[in-house]
Amino acid sequence: MARNKEAVVLLLDVGPAMHNLLPDVEKLCSMLVQKKLIYNKSDEVGVVLFGTEDTENELMKEVGGYEHIVVLRNIKVVDGDIIESLQKLPRGTVFGDFLDAIVVGMDMLIKKYGPTNKGKQRLCLITNAQYPIKEPYEGTKEDQIDTISAEMKGHRMKLDCIIVRGKTTGVTNQRIIDENDLLLDRFSKKTLAKVVHVESPTSLLGALRTRNISPVTVFRGDLELSPLMKIKVWVYKKTSEEKFPTLKKYSDKAPPTDKFATHELKVDFEYKSLENPNKVVPPEQRIKGYRYGPQVVPISSAEWEAVKFKPEKSVKLLGFTNASNIMRHYYMKDVHVFIPEPGNSKAILAVSAMVRAMKEMNKVAILRCVWRNGQGSVVIGVLTPNVSSLDNIPDSFYFNVLPFAEDVREFQFPSFHNFPPSWRPNERQQEAADNLVRMLDLAPSSKEEALPPEFTPNPVLERFYQFLELKSKQPDANVPPLDGPLKRITELDPEILSQNKSVIADFCKQFELKENPKKKKSSRPLWREKPSASNEGEVVEADVSDIHSAKNSSTTKVEKNGDSTTVRDFVTMLVKNSPAMEVEKIGNSTPVQDFETMIARRDSSEWVNKAIRDMKNLIWDLLENSYQGDTYDKAMECLVALRRGCVLEQEPKEFNQFMHYLYKKCKKTDLISFWELVIFKHITLISKKEAIDSDVDDDEAEAFLVKSEADN
Amino acid sequence: MDLDPEELFRDDEDDLDNDLYQEREFTKEFVVYLVDASPKMFCPSGKSENEKNETLFHVAVSSILQSLKTQIINRSSDEVAICFFNTREKRNMQNLNGVFVFMVPEREYLDRPTARLIKDFSHFEETFLNEIGSQYGIISGSRENSLYNALWVAQALLRKGSSKNVDKRMLLFTNEDDPFGSIKGTAKADMMRTTLQRAKDARDLGISIELLPLSRTDEEFNISLFYADLIGLEGEDISQFISLAGEKLEDMTTQLRKRMFRKRKVRRITFSIANGLSIELNTYALLRPTLPGAITWLDSVTNLPLKSERSFICADTGALVQEPAKYFHPYKSENILLSMDELSEIKRVSTGHLRLLGFKPLSCLKDYHNLRPSTFVYPSDEEIVGSTCIFIALHTSMLRLRRFAVAFYVASAHPQLVALIAQEEITCSNGQVEPPGMHMIYLPYSDDIRHAEEVHMDVDATTPRATDDQIKMAVALLKRVDLKDFSVCQFANPGLQRHYAILQALALGEDEMPETKDETVPDEEGMSRPAIVNALEEFKVSVYGENHDQEEAETGKSLPTEASKKRKAITETAIQESSRYNWDDLADNGKLKDLTVVELKYYLAAQNLPVTGKKEVLISRILTHMGK
């Protein structure tokens, strides 16, 4: 017998009041079996139905009674058949007796295993417990439960009760419901039993742990408050994400006749040196390199082992602090639970005292943890109290990992009250929002909390396993759509929606959304939903073609920067994105850059001439169109660039002629102020020294400016 | 297997099928730090006597050093140049006066940060005044304009790499709010105009200029004198500009740290509220664990990086295969084939990005409802005008009613339920501590939650609970050991610090391994203060009883655990059984193989050897042990 093999007997109420829930019960139970087929193939499952028309069980034959209970399947190793039968449960006709069903299930387990397999047997009851159980022949119902509990405890059987009471069908009797609840709760006091109540089909699907993972401690040892005072604790994971299963890669290479083919694709990594791509470097010749900036530092494992950070295994208290000091969003990872060492009453007391003191004072503890020896890092985290609600479970702590200084990016965001009034809600709008937040209530006091994480199944995994089962029967099946209860997880509940029509309508009316007119659209159609689902009209559909055309043609002529900051960001992005292309024209926005790029073009000698010509025209245009000197700076820069370019390309005459021309034009008009700038900037003619072709020497070049200054 | 360092502060979600939604982000950043080195920056700052004689120049330089260290770890593909202006000496490509670009060997002016850069830069300040010197670059009568020159040099440095995915920035550190104050008349107007034009051109080229004004409380940095125009602030933006004036120098350093990094959004998402009403949000990763960088495999002979090649091999035939087109999962003793399309269809459980499901009181969010670091969301009106307004309204209502929103987050590889918690803005003297917005917390599903505390459920006895008196003692202890100024993330990660200190030392070829400080060890000294020891003792006595240590010592000896008892029993029988065989004889005659595994294990157990493995392994282990 496999060590972790578990035996489960499902006790399913199929009475008339359960009929509307049975489809979900079928799903839940087949999911349980499916996961066992994948992860715990040797587990065994039996199925008992109660509330049936017929009666078919051994106890009835042996001692009589136990009517309307059918053993659908004896305890057997899981297989595909059981899923089939679980997927079409018969609808019963009578109101069943859940206690009888428990006895039948227990009897099956005892007969099958006797004294063996202790602690690995489980009874799983799903009922609405709305109808009274039979009066016992002797003693009270309570006595009966105590007897059964004692028997179960003797065999270390576990009992999971899921009580489903949604929108109840038929007349319900509150007195009976209360009595049944009391009876079932009695189990949890007397034996290893857990009772959960669920209301919605969604919660029902999440009510049963479908995969059995035996918990493993992360740490066992001392929680050191100080070297003086230590508490023995065990640390387990409290949450751990159940991952999407890793699929194997399929290969169709094996011949169809090969019955033992694995059809697997193996991934193989080979390391090759860069200079000789044909040479494979064997593993022993490889060494690990760690990046440090552009450098890669080679270190062998042994070397690394010798120098690396090696903290000692320990869990130590740093101190306590106010709970409000640790904000919820700083929790970094999945959660651990610290429980006092089982059976150690001193530890249980010490933890209990601390938990209750922390709760009372609203404090939390900060710990430094090294779970294992040889772990290369420490963990800083926060311990929060968990006062146990059950008498037979000790108090415990939850532990969440906190970030280190390196893990935080302290970005600054504008305050909301700095926004212009139009961005802030007015009183009427605020009221509408208040109503929405109040009315779209998932945890109303009258009902169970909707979508509690404890009872919410993972829709993706549910769907995956359903699809797997479907495909095993119809290989060409399509992925089925999400069914009702799972849709409640991904979309607003239509019921809440219809109950709050007016609130939502008011909210939508109060706020107006529109497409940003100033914005030239982003580079991607953000608002477009995935093509497969256009069932909801999204607000804006961005027009992308605009931007693409704008981008392509904007190489040299992004005419004008926008007025607002947001637009500017966008334009700068555009500008930044463009100049990689060839420049064929000197534009107005980045003339110097365009000029330099163009003059550097070597695909034709014409470009230099064109660049100089264009630049001259541009400078003149700038000056002609200037208003109170507003373009002078730009013109000046162009002039400087032109001069630099002419020196570089050895075209001094072009520049010197232009200077003369400029001077002539300037001195007659009010552009003379520009010429003053030229003098101030000391922009001289290009001399022989700078370009051999020049016909002016240094002194002449200088003199030109001085003369022009004197002229004025 | 090279990991993009960029990924570190992204959401750790593999967004294969969501790539389409990812906004194009700059993958690299080029930064030029422009530091004013005028004599004014060197005025000893000590306004109050207990402050050290640190200069503003020092604040700027040490902030830059700090950010270089962070950068080399997190974003080492970014390039950086450090440039001082108002210097006596000059060094720059344009040979302009008053501008000095810091340089180290084997590195260009603007280049990726190297170990050498960090090392040299950390000693740079000591020699700065002697070797480079500080002097005012803008004085009346001269036509020099050092600020203009600095902008020019920086712009020229940033000309490199015109590719589309580089984000270029200048960060300007100065305490002079009126750089042309010393000049009068047309010369001043002219110099201002040219400088502003220079800056504007740089901005037009897509280079953003950011100002980090340094100043004291007594001398407010007046941004509207000159710099508002230089960095292109208009209207309301000026009033929003956060002045860096701080009470203390430390405050200023913290503020600089906060502003050194460009805010990066992870992605833009839509938040569907109801009836087709959707608003626009940006998500930011403010918290992500920083891990030691990825490993690159090297050839140990040449120390050159190796190229890894992946190939798919059919396990049945050994044939080389192209990328797998299909995947399979064994189920009910057959293989169920699934195509990539089917797999992504399975994961596509809903449409859109983020869908509101409703609201719950904050008390519904338990401490164990957590799986991954949270993501920050902040509204944006960039595409949908009115988003911010709705967001603020909901934010206010959620804070007021003490509720959080439950939503379904689709835009990731793991569609998940999330809690959106409204966070009020918190500010203190050194700026924003918590930005206003909402934090998205990833909630577990039922199968992700384990119930370990129920495993050891004791049916018979009700578990002991602390008495009021014991709780009182614990309360007293709590009050004593109080970390008053504890702030989340005040500690540097000692493992990571050590990792990079070693790398830096090795990269520079230093022999001695650096010492790093572990800030996370408990304050032993504080813990041994008499008041605390007293409180601890009292608590201990109240929960453990008077003679705990003694009892513990005794139980430690006399009461071995069940497992160790069992082990002991096994060894004892083994010794007993083992003595019945003549092992030497059996071994010499090759008769060991005739014994059963159980018999062989007697010997092994008696000799305290491992008893695992197949029969042959056991035999060879026995022989080795006997020395045969």
Short mmCIF file of C-alpha atoms in Angstrom, two decimals, chain A residues 34-35 38 80 83 153 190-192 194 206 209-210 215 225-226 228-231 234 236 238-240 242 247-251 253-254 261-272 274-275 281 285-287 289-295 297-299 304 307 309 318 320-321 325-335 342 346 348-349 352-354 356-357 360-361 363 366 368 378 384 388 390-395 398 400 403-416 418-419 423 430 433-434 437 440-442 449-451 453-454 456-459 463 467 469 471-472 482 489-492 504 507 511 513-516 519 522 524 526-527 529-530 533 536 538-539 561 563 565 568 572 575-577 593 596 633 637 644 677 680-681, chain B residues 2 9 18 20-22 72 74 112-115 143 152 159 164 166 190 193-194 197 201 203-206 234 237 240 257-258 262-263 268 270 274-278 280 284 286-290 295-301 303-317 321 324 326-329 331-332 336-338 342-343 345-346 348-349 351-352 355-360 366-374 376 378 381-386 389-390 393 395-397 400 403 408 423 425 432 434-436 439 444-450 452-456 458-460 463-466 470-471 474-475 478 481-483 486 488-489 491-495 497-499 502-503 506-507 518 520 522 527 533 536 539-540 544 548 551:
data_model
loop_
_atom_site.label_atom_id
_atom_site.label_comp_id
_atom_site.label_asym_id
_atom_site.label_seq_id
_atom_site.Cartn_x
_atom_site.Cartn_y
_atom_site.Cartn_z
CA GLN A 34 -9.84 13.76 -11.94
CA LYS A 35 -7.10 15.33 -9.87
CA ILE A 38 -3.40 12.76 -12.26
CA GLY A 80 -12.36 6.77 -15.54
CA ILE A 83 -16.11 10.00 -13.31
CA LYS A 153 -11.86 8.60 16.29
CA LYS A 190 -15.85 15.00 19.25
CA THR A 191 -13.76 13.83 16.35
CA LEU A 192 -11.67 15.01 13.43
CA LYS A 194 -14.78 19.98 9.75
CA GLY A 206 -14.34 25.65 -4.01
CA ARG A 209 -9.78 20.63 -1.39
CA THR A 210 -9.56 18.66 -4.57
CA PRO A 215 2.00 19.67 4.50
CA LEU A 225 12.47 36.39 21.45
CA SER A 226 15.94 36.84 22.87
CA LEU A 228 16.89 34.12 27.12
CA MET A 229 13.45 33.26 25.92
CA LYS A 230 12.63 30.89 23.11
CA ILE A 231 9.43 29.31 21.90
CA TRP A 234 6.81 24.71 13.47
CA TYR A 236 4.28 25.68 7.39
CA LYS A 238 -0.25 28.90 4.54
CA THR A 239 -0.69 29.80 0.91
CA SER A 240 1.05 28.40 -2.10
CA GLU A 242 -1.31 25.79 -7.39
CA LEU A 247 2.71 19.85 -20.10
CA LYS A 248 5.10 17.64 -21.94
CA LYS A 249 6.17 18.42 -25.45
CA TYR A 250 4.78 16.04 -28.00
CA SER A 251 6.70 14.23 -30.68
CA LYS A 253 8.24 10.72 -34.70
CA ALA A 254 7.72 7.33 -33.15
CA ALA A 261 6.55 5.04 -27.35
CA THR A 262 6.66 7.91 -24.88
CA HIS A 263 6.06 10.54 -27.57
CA GLU A 264 8.06 12.93 -25.49
CA LEU A 265 10.31 15.67 -26.73
CA LYS A 266 13.38 16.18 -24.64
CA VAL A 267 15.03 19.55 -24.49
CA ASP A 268 18.75 19.51 -24.74
CA PHE A 269 21.08 22.41 -24.09
CA GLU A 270 24.49 22.62 -25.63
CA TYR A 271 27.02 25.26 -24.82
CA LYS A 272 29.23 26.40 -27.63
CA LEU A 274 31.54 31.99 -29.59
CA GLU A 275 34.67 31.87 -31.71
CA VAL A 281 32.11 22.93 -24.42
CA GLN A 285 34.87 23.13 -18.65
CA ARG A 286 32.06 25.55 -17.94
CA ILE A 287 32.26 28.12 -15.20
CA GLY A 289 29.90 34.10 -14.61
CA TYR A 290 28.04 36.78 -12.76
CA ARG A 291 27.21 40.07 -14.37
CA TYR A 292 28.47 43.27 -12.88
CA GLY A 293 27.69 46.09 -15.22
CA PRO A 294 29.18 45.24 -18.58
CA GLN A 295 31.65 42.87 -17.00
CA VAL A 297 32.96 37.94 -13.41
CA PRO A 298 33.81 34.22 -13.49
CA ILE A 299 33.57 32.42 -10.16
CA TRP A 304 31.63 31.20 -4.35
CA VAL A 307 32.95 33.74 0.25
CA PHE A 309 26.84 35.13 2.67
CA LEU A 318 13.78 42.16 16.12
CA PHE A 320 7.33 44.79 17.96
CA THR A 321 5.71 47.67 16.19
CA ASN A 325 3.16 50.72 10.54
CA ILE A 326 3.13 47.77 8.15
CA MET A 327 0.83 48.43 5.27
CA ARG A 328 -0.91 45.56 3.63
CA HIS A 329 0.59 46.11 0.20
CA TYR A 330 4.12 45.50 1.46
CA TYR A 331 3.47 41.77 1.79
CA MET A 332 5.80 40.25 -0.76
CA LYS A 333 5.12 36.57 -1.15
CA ASP A 334 3.02 33.63 -0.22
CA VAL A 335 2.25 33.33 3.47
CA PRO A 342 2.40 20.12 18.53
CA LYS A 346 4.32 25.38 27.14
CA ILE A 348 1.12 26.57 22.97
CA LEU A 349 0.68 28.78 26.03
CA SER A 352 -1.27 32.04 22.85
CA ALA A 353 -0.20 34.74 25.30
CA MET A 354 1.73 36.60 22.64
CA ARG A 356 -3.62 37.64 22.36
CA ALA A 357 -1.40 40.43 23.63
CA GLU A 360 -5.21 43.41 22.09
CA MET A 361 -2.56 46.06 21.54
CA LYS A 363 0.90 45.19 17.43
CA ILE A 366 9.22 41.88 13.06
CA ARG A 368 14.57 37.85 10.89
CA VAL A 378 17.81 36.15 5.22
CA THR A 384 0.59 38.89 12.76
CA SER A 388 -7.99 30.49 16.90
CA LEU A 390 -11.89 26.54 17.43
CA ASP A 391 -11.36 25.13 20.87
CA ASN A 392 -9.14 22.31 19.73
CA ILE A 393 -6.81 24.34 17.51
CA PRO A 394 -4.03 26.33 19.18
CA ASP A 395 -3.47 30.02 18.49
CA TYR A 398 0.78 34.36 10.15
CA ASN A 400 4.49 37.65 5.65
CA PRO A 403 10.70 44.01 1.18
CA PHE A 404 14.32 45.05 1.55
CA ALA A 405 15.53 48.50 0.63
CA GLU A 406 16.62 47.20 -2.78
CA ASP A 407 13.16 45.91 -3.57
CA VAL A 408 11.42 49.27 -3.53
CA ARG A 409 11.01 51.89 -6.19
CA GLU A 410 9.95 55.13 -4.61
CA PHE A 411 8.14 56.77 -7.47
CA GLN A 412 6.38 60.04 -6.83
CA PHE A 413 2.85 60.61 -8.01
CA PRO A 414 0.93 63.88 -8.12
CA SER A 415 -1.47 64.48 -5.25
CA PHE A 416 -5.10 64.23 -6.18
CA ASN A 418 -3.35 69.24 -7.05
CA PHE A 419 -5.43 68.22 -10.02
CA TRP A 423 -10.48 66.17 -12.80
CA GLN A 430 -19.00 61.64 -5.08
CA ALA A 433 -19.59 56.75 -6.17
CA ASP A 434 -20.42 56.30 -2.49
CA VAL A 437 -19.25 51.27 -3.37
CA LEU A 440 -22.20 46.55 -5.03
CA ASP A 441 -21.69 44.68 -1.83
CA LEU A 442 -20.10 41.25 -1.91
CA GLU A 449 -19.58 36.61 1.68
CA ALA A 450 -19.42 36.20 -2.08
CA LEU A 451 -16.14 35.03 -3.60
CA PRO A 453 -10.75 33.24 -1.41
CA GLU A 454 -11.22 30.18 0.81
CA THR A 456 -13.30 30.26 -4.77
CA PRO A 457 -12.01 27.72 -7.25
CA ASN A 458 -9.45 28.63 -9.88
CA PRO A 459 -11.48 28.98 -13.08
CA ARG A 463 -11.53 24.52 -17.08
CA PHE A 467 -11.28 19.98 -20.94
CA GLU A 469 -11.71 14.87 -19.37
CA LYS A 471 -10.79 15.42 -24.71
CA SER A 472 -10.20 11.96 -23.37
CA LEU A 482 -17.01 28.87 -18.74
CA ILE A 489 -15.65 34.71 -10.58
CA THR A 490 -14.71 36.57 -13.71
CA GLU A 491 -17.66 38.88 -14.25
CA LEU A 492 -20.02 41.03 -12.27
CA ILE A 504 -25.18 51.86 -11.62
CA PHE A 507 -23.12 56.37 -11.57
CA PHE A 511 -19.55 60.75 -15.03
CA LEU A 513 -15.95 59.79 -20.40
CA LYS A 514 -14.64 60.82 -23.73
CA GLU A 515 -11.72 60.20 -25.96
CA ASN A 516 -8.89 62.61 -25.46
CA LYS A 519 -4.01 63.13 -27.91
CA SER A 522 -1.08 55.89 -28.69
CA ARG A 524 -1.29 50.61 -29.85
CA LEU A 526 -5.34 49.77 -26.15
CA TRP A 527 -9.05 49.81 -25.94
CA GLU A 529 -10.69 43.96 -26.63
CA LYS A 530 -9.42 40.66 -27.80
CA ALA A 533 -14.89 38.78 -27.36
CA GLU A 536 -19.12 44.52 -24.36
CA GLU A 538 -15.75 49.46 -24.83
CA VAL A 539 -15.74 53.17 -24.60
CA ASN A 561 5.05 71.10 -30.43
CA ASP A 563 0.82 73.04 -25.83
CA THR A 565 2.71 68.52 -21.27
CA ARG A 568 4.60 67.26 -25.60
CA THR A 572 9.05 64.23 -28.16
CA VAL A 575 10.69 63.19 -32.72
CA LYS A 576 13.00 60.94 -30.88
CA ASN A 577 11.83 57.99 -32.82
CA GLN A 593 20.72 68.01 -36.66
CA GLU A 596 24.67 67.70 -39.88
CA ASP A 633 18.54 82.13 -31.30
CA GLU A 637 22.56 78.25 -34.02
CA ARG A 644 31.15 74.44 -38.55
CA LEU A 677 24.36 89.26 -31.91
CA PHE A 680 28.65 89.51 -29.71
CA LYS A 681 28.98 85.85 -30.49
CA ASP B 2 20.55 35.69 -20.24
CA PHE B 9 11.00 45.58 -11.97
CA ASN B 18 -0.55 39.46 -23.99
CA LEU B 20 -0.06 42.88 -27.94
CA TYR B 21 -1.23 44.87 -25.00
CA GLN B 22 2.14 45.88 -23.79
CA ILE B 72 24.74 48.57 -11.98
CA ASN B 74 19.30 46.63 -11.63
CA ARG B 112 27.46 51.55 -19.06
CA PRO B 113 28.48 51.83 -15.42
CA THR B 114 31.49 49.72 -14.53
CA ALA B 115 33.05 48.62 -11.29
CA ARG B 143 31.16 85.96 -22.72
CA TRP B 152 25.73 71.66 -25.03
CA ARG B 159 23.50 62.31 -29.43
CA LYS B 164 13.87 54.39 -30.97
CA VAL B 166 16.40 54.94 -25.76
CA ASP B 190 21.01 87.41 -24.40
CA ARG B 193 17.85 83.54 -24.20
CA THR B 194 20.57 81.43 -25.74
CA GLN B 197 17.04 78.03 -26.50
CA ASP B 201 16.38 72.36 -28.53
CA ARG B 203 13.99 68.94 -25.23
CA ASP B 204 12.82 69.08 -28.79
CA LEU B 205 15.28 66.35 -29.55
CA GLY B 206 13.55 64.20 -27.04
CA GLU B 234 4.27 76.02 -17.45
CA ASP B 237 3.22 72.65 -13.17
CA GLN B 240 3.36 71.38 -8.42
CA ARG B 257 16.96 58.97 -4.23
CA LYS B 258 13.26 59.10 -4.91
CA ARG B 262 12.38 57.56 -14.07
CA LYS B 263 8.89 56.43 -13.24
CA ARG B 268 -1.76 50.58 -19.31
CA THR B 270 -8.68 49.38 -18.69
CA ALA B 274 -20.18 48.33 -15.09
CA ASN B 275 -22.44 48.70 -18.09
CA GLY B 276 -19.53 49.14 -20.44
CA LEU B 277 -18.10 52.01 -18.43
CA SER B 278 -14.33 51.60 -18.43
CA GLU B 280 -7.92 53.97 -17.96
CA TYR B 284 3.42 50.33 -11.68
CA LEU B 286 6.74 49.64 -6.87
CA LEU B 287 7.82 46.47 -5.11
CA ARG B 288 9.61 43.55 -6.67
CA PRO B 289 12.22 41.34 -5.07
CA THR B 290 15.68 42.18 -6.37
CA ILE B 295 24.30 33.57 -14.51
CA THR B 296 26.21 33.61 -17.76
CA TRP B 297 28.11 30.45 -18.57
CA LEU B 298 31.74 30.97 -19.46
CA ASP B 299 34.44 28.80 -20.89
CA SER B 300 36.75 28.23 -17.95
CA VAL B 301 39.76 28.22 -20.23
CA ASN B 303 36.66 33.11 -19.72
CA LEU B 304 34.61 33.96 -22.77
CA PRO B 305 30.86 33.68 -22.67
CA LEU B 306 29.28 30.59 -24.14
CA LYS B 307 26.32 30.47 -26.42
CA SER B 308 23.66 28.06 -25.35
CA GLU B 309 21.78 26.22 -28.01
CA ARG B 310 18.52 24.56 -27.40
CA SER B 311 17.45 21.56 -29.39
CA PHE B 312 14.45 19.30 -29.16
CA ILE B 313 15.09 15.61 -29.38
CA CYS B 314 12.46 12.97 -29.80
CA ALA B 315 12.80 10.64 -26.83
CA ASP B 316 11.72 7.62 -28.86
CA THR B 317 13.73 7.92 -32.02
CA VAL B 321 12.77 18.04 -34.06
CA PRO B 324 7.02 21.44 -30.57
CA LYS B 326 1.67 20.26 -29.54
CA TYR B 327 1.79 19.44 -25.91
CA PHE B 328 0.35 16.53 -24.03
CA HIS B 329 -0.69 15.55 -20.59
CA TYR B 331 -4.48 11.20 -18.26
CA LYS B 332 -6.25 7.91 -17.64
CA ILE B 336 -4.19 13.92 -24.22
CA LEU B 337 -2.89 16.21 -26.91
CA LEU B 338 -3.34 19.94 -26.61
CA GLU B 342 -6.27 25.42 -27.04
CA LEU B 343 -4.05 26.18 -24.09
CA GLU B 345 -8.07 29.55 -25.06
CA ILE B 346 -8.31 27.74 -21.71
CA ARG B 348 -8.71 33.17 -21.66
CA VAL B 349 -11.46 33.02 -19.10
CA THR B 351 -12.20 39.60 -21.69
CA GLY B 352 -10.74 42.98 -21.01
CA ARG B 355 -13.18 43.82 -14.18
CA LEU B 356 -14.91 45.09 -11.11
CA LEU B 357 -16.88 42.45 -9.23
CA GLY B 358 -17.93 44.37 -6.15
CA PHE B 359 -16.80 45.75 -2.82
CA LYS B 360 -16.14 44.25 0.59
CA LYS B 366 -7.08 38.46 5.81
CA ASP B 367 -3.38 38.50 6.44
CA TYR B 368 -2.95 35.24 4.60
CA HIS B 369 -4.66 36.46 1.44
CA ASN B 370 -1.44 37.04 -0.38
CA LEU B 371 0.67 35.35 -3.02
CA ARG B 372 2.85 37.87 -4.80
CA PRO B 373 4.05 41.46 -4.45
CA SER B 374 1.32 43.99 -5.04
CA PHE B 376 0.23 49.94 -7.84
CA TYR B 378 -2.85 55.19 -10.80
CA ASP B 381 -6.60 60.66 -18.70
CA GLU B 382 -4.27 60.19 -21.59
CA GLU B 383 -6.75 58.39 -23.78
CA ILE B 384 -10.01 58.51 -21.90
CA VAL B 385 -10.77 61.89 -20.41
CA GLY B 386 -12.64 61.53 -17.16
CA CYS B 389 -12.31 61.81 -11.95
CA ILE B 390 -14.03 58.43 -11.60
CA ALA B 393 -14.43 59.38 -6.64
CA HIS B 395 -10.90 56.12 -4.15
CA THR B 396 -12.54 58.61 -1.81
CA SER B 397 -15.61 56.43 -1.27
CA ARG B 400 -14.49 56.71 3.61
CA ARG B 403 -13.99 49.02 1.77
CA PHE B 408 -10.83 39.98 -11.76
CA GLN B 423 -4.22 54.20 -0.38
CA GLU B 425 -1.45 59.97 0.13
CA GLN B 432 5.79 61.71 -0.41
CA GLU B 434 2.94 56.76 0.14
CA PRO B 435 1.55 57.95 -3.19
CA PRO B 436 -2.21 58.22 -3.60
CA HIS B 439 -2.72 48.74 -4.53
CA PRO B 444 -5.32 33.07 -3.56
CA TYR B 445 -7.91 30.57 -4.74
CA SER B 446 -9.31 27.90 -2.47
CA ASP B 447 -6.76 25.36 -3.61
CA ASP B 448 -3.92 27.78 -2.88
CA ILE B 449 -4.82 28.01 0.79
CA ARG B 450 -3.59 25.29 3.09
CA ALA B 452 -1.64 23.36 8.25
CA GLU B 453 -2.90 24.48 11.64
CA GLU B 454 -5.58 21.78 11.46
CA VAL B 455 -3.13 18.98 10.83
CA HIS B 456 -2.21 18.60 14.45
CA ASP B 458 -6.11 17.55 19.09
CA VAL B 459 -9.56 16.02 19.39
CA ASP B 460 -9.56 14.98 22.99
CA THR B 463 -5.90 23.24 23.78
CA PRO B 464 -4.58 25.43 26.55
CA ARG B 465 -5.15 29.14 26.19
CA ALA B 466 -3.16 31.89 27.84
CA GLN B 470 -0.05 35.66 31.08
CA ILE B 471 -1.43 37.98 28.43
CA ALA B 474 3.10 39.54 27.20
CA VAL B 475 1.62 43.02 26.88
CA LEU B 478 5.46 44.09 23.87
CA VAL B 481 10.51 45.77 22.95
CA ASP B 482 8.96 48.40 20.74
CA LEU B 483 10.53 49.45 17.45
CA PHE B 486 10.49 50.90 12.22
CA VAL B 488 9.28 48.76 6.03
CA CYS B 489 12.32 48.22 3.83
CA PHE B 491 17.16 47.13 5.78
CA ALA B 492 19.46 46.44 2.91
CA ASN B 493 19.41 42.80 1.86
CA PRO B 494 22.60 41.39 3.39
CA GLY B 495 22.80 38.51 0.94
CA GLN B 497 24.97 43.36 -0.55
CA ARG B 498 27.52 40.64 -0.03
CA HIS B 499 26.97 39.28 -3.50
CA ILE B 502 32.24 40.30 -3.85
CA LEU B 503 31.58 40.90 -7.51
CA LEU B 506 36.59 40.49 -8.13
CA ALA B 507 35.84 42.76 -11.05
CA ASP B 518 24.34 42.68 8.11
CA THR B 520 19.20 42.62 9.96
CA PRO B 522 18.73 41.77 16.23
CA MET B 527 17.74 43.29 24.19
CA VAL B 533 15.48 41.31 30.38
CA LEU B 536 11.30 38.76 29.29
CA PHE B 539 6.85 36.57 30.75
CA LYS B 540 8.91 33.42 30.69
CA TYR B 544 6.84 28.35 31.27
CA HIS B 548 11.75 25.85 32.92
CA GLU B 551 13.14 20.96 33.22
#
